[in-house]
mmCIF file with all atom_site columns, C-alpha atoms in Angstrom:
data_model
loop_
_atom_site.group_PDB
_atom_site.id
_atom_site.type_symbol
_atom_site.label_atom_id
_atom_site.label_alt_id
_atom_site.label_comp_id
_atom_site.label_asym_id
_atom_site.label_entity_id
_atom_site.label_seq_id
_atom_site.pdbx_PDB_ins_code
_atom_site.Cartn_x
_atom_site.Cartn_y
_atom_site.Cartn_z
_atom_site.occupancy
_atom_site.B_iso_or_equiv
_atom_site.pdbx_formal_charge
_atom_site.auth_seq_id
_atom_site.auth_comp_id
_atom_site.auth_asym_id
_atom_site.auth_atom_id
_atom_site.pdbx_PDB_model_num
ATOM 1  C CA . UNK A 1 1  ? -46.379 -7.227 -22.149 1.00 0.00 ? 1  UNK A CA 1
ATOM 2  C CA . UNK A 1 2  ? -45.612 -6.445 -18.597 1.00 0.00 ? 2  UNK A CA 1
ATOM 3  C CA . UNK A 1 3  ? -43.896 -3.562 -18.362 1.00 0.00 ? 3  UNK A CA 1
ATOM 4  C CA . UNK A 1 4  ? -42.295 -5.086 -14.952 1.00 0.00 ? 4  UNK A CA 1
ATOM 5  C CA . UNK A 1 5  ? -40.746 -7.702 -17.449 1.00 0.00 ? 5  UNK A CA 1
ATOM 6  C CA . UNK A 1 6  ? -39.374 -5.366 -19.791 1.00 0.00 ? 6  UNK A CA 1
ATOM 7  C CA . UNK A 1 7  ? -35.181 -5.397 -18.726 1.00 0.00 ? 7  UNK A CA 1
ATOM 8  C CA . UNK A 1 8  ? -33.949 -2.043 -18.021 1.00 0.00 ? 8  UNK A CA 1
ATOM 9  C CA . UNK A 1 9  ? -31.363 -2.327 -20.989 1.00 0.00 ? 9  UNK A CA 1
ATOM 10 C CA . UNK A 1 10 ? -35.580 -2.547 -23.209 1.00 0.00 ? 10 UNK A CA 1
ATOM 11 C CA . UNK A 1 11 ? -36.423 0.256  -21.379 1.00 0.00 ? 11 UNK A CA 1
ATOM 12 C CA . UNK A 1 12 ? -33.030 2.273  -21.630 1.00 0.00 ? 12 UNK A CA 1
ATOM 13 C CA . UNK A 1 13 ? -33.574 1.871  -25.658 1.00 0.00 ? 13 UNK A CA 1
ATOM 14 C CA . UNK A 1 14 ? -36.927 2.494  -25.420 1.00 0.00 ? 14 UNK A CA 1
ATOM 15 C CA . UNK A 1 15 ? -36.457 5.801  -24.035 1.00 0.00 ? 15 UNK A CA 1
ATOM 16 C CA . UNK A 1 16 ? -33.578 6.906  -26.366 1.00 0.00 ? 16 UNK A CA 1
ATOM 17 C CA . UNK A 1 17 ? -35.771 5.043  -29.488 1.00 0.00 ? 17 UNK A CA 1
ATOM 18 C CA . UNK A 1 18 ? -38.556 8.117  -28.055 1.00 0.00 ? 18 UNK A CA 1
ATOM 19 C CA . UNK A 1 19 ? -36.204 10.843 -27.405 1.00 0.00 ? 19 UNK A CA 1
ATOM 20 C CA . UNK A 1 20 ? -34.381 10.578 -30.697 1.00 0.00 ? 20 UNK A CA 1
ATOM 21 C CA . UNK A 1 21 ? -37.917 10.483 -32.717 1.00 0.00 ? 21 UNK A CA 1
ATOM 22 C CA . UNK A 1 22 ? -38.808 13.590 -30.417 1.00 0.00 ? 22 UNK A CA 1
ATOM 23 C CA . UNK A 1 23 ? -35.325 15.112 -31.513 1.00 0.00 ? 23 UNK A CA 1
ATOM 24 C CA . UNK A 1 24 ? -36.089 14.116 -35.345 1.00 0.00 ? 24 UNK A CA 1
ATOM 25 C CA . UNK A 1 25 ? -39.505 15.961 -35.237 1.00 0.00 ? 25 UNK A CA 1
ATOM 26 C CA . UNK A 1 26 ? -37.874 18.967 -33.517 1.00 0.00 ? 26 UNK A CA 1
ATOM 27 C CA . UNK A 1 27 ? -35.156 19.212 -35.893 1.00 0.00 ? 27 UNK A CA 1
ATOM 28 C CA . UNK A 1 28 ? -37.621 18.924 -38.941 1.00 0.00 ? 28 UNK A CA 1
ATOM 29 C CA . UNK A 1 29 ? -39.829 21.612 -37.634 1.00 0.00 ? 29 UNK A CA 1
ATOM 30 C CA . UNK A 1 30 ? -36.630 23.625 -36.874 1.00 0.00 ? 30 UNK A CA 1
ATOM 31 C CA . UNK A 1 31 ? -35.892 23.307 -40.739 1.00 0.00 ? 31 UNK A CA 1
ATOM 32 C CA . UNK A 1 32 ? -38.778 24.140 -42.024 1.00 0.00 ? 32 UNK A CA 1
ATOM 33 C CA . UNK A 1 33 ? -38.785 27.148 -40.562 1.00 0.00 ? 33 UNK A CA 1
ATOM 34 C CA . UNK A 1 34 ? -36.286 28.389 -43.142 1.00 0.00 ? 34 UNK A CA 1
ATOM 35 C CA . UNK A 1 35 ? -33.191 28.740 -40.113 1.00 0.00 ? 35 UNK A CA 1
ATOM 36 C CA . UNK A 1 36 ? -30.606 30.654 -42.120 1.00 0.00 ? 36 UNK A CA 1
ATOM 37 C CA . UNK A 1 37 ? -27.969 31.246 -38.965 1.00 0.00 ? 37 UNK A CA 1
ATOM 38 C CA . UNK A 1 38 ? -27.111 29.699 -35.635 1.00 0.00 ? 38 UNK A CA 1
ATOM 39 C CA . UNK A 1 39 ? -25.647 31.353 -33.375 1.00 0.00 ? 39 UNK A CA 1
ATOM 40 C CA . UNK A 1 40 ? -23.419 29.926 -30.589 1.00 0.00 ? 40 UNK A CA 1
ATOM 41 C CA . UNK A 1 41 ? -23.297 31.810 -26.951 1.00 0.00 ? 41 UNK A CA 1
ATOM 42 C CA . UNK A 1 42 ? -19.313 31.304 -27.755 1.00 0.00 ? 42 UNK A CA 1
ATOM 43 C CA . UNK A 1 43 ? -19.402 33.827 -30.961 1.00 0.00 ? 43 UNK A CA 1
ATOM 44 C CA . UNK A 1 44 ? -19.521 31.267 -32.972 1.00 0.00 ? 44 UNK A CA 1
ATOM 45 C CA . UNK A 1 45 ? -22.066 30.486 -35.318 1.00 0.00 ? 45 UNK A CA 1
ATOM 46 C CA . UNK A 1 46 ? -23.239 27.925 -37.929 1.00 0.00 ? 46 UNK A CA 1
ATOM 47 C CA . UNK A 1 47 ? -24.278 29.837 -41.290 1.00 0.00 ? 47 UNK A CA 1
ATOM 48 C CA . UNK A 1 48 ? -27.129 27.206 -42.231 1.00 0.00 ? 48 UNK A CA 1
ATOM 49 C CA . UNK A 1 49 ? -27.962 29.009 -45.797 1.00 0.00 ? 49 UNK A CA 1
ATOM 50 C CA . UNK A 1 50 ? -24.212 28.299 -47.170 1.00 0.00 ? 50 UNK A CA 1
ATOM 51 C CA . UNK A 1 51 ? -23.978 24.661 -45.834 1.00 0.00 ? 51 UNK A CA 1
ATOM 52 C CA . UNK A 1 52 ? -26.591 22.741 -47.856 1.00 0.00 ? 52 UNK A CA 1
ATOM 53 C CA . UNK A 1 53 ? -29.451 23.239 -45.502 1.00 0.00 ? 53 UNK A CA 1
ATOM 54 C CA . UNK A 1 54 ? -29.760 22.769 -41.496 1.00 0.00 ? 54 UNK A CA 1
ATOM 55 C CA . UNK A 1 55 ? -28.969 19.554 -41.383 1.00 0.00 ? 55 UNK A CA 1
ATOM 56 C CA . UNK A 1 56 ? -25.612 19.708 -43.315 1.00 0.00 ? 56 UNK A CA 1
ATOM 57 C CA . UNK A 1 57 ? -24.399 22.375 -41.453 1.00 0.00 ? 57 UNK A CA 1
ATOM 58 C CA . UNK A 1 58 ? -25.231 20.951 -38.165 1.00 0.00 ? 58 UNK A CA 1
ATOM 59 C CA . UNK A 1 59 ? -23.333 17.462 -39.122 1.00 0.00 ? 59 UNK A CA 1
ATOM 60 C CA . UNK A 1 60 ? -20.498 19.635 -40.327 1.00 0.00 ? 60 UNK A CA 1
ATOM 61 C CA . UNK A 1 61 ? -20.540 22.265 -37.177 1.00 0.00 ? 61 UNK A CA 1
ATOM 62 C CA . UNK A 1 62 ? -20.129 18.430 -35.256 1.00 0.00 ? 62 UNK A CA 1
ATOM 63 C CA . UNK A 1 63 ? -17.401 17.431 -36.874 1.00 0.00 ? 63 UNK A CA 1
ATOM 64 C CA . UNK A 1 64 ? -15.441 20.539 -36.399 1.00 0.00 ? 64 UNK A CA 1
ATOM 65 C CA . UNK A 1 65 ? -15.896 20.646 -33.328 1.00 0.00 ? 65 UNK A CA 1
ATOM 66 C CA . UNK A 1 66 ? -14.330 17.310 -32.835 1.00 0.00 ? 66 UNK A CA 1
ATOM 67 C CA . UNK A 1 67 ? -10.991 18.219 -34.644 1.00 0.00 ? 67 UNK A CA 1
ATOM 68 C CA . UNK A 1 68 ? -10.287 20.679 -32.332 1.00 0.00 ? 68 UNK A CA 1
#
């Protein structure tokens, strides 16, 4: 396929299709790693050992942060 043919709305997903698999293998390597605490430049932190694992705690930090 030409890539001149491709829309831009193809290559807008595309590009978030490869940055999100790029974020998923960064995460994943992240985890396995064995990441116990985050902590955020606010003094914050996300205690990843108590939550269930990175992920958990990350999806929990998130929605948090949105009730405040």
């Amino acid at each position: 396929m030409n890539v001149a043919a491709i829309s831009e709305q193809q290559q807008a997903r595309i590009r978030r299709e490869n940055e999100n698999a790029t974020l998923a293998d960064l995460l994943r390597w992240l985890n396995d790693q064995g990441v116990g605490f985050i902590e955020l430049k606010n003094g914050g932190g996300i205690d990843v050992a108590n939550a269930g694992g990175l992920i958990q705690a990350l999806i929990e930090a998130r929605e948090d942060q949105r009730k405040c």
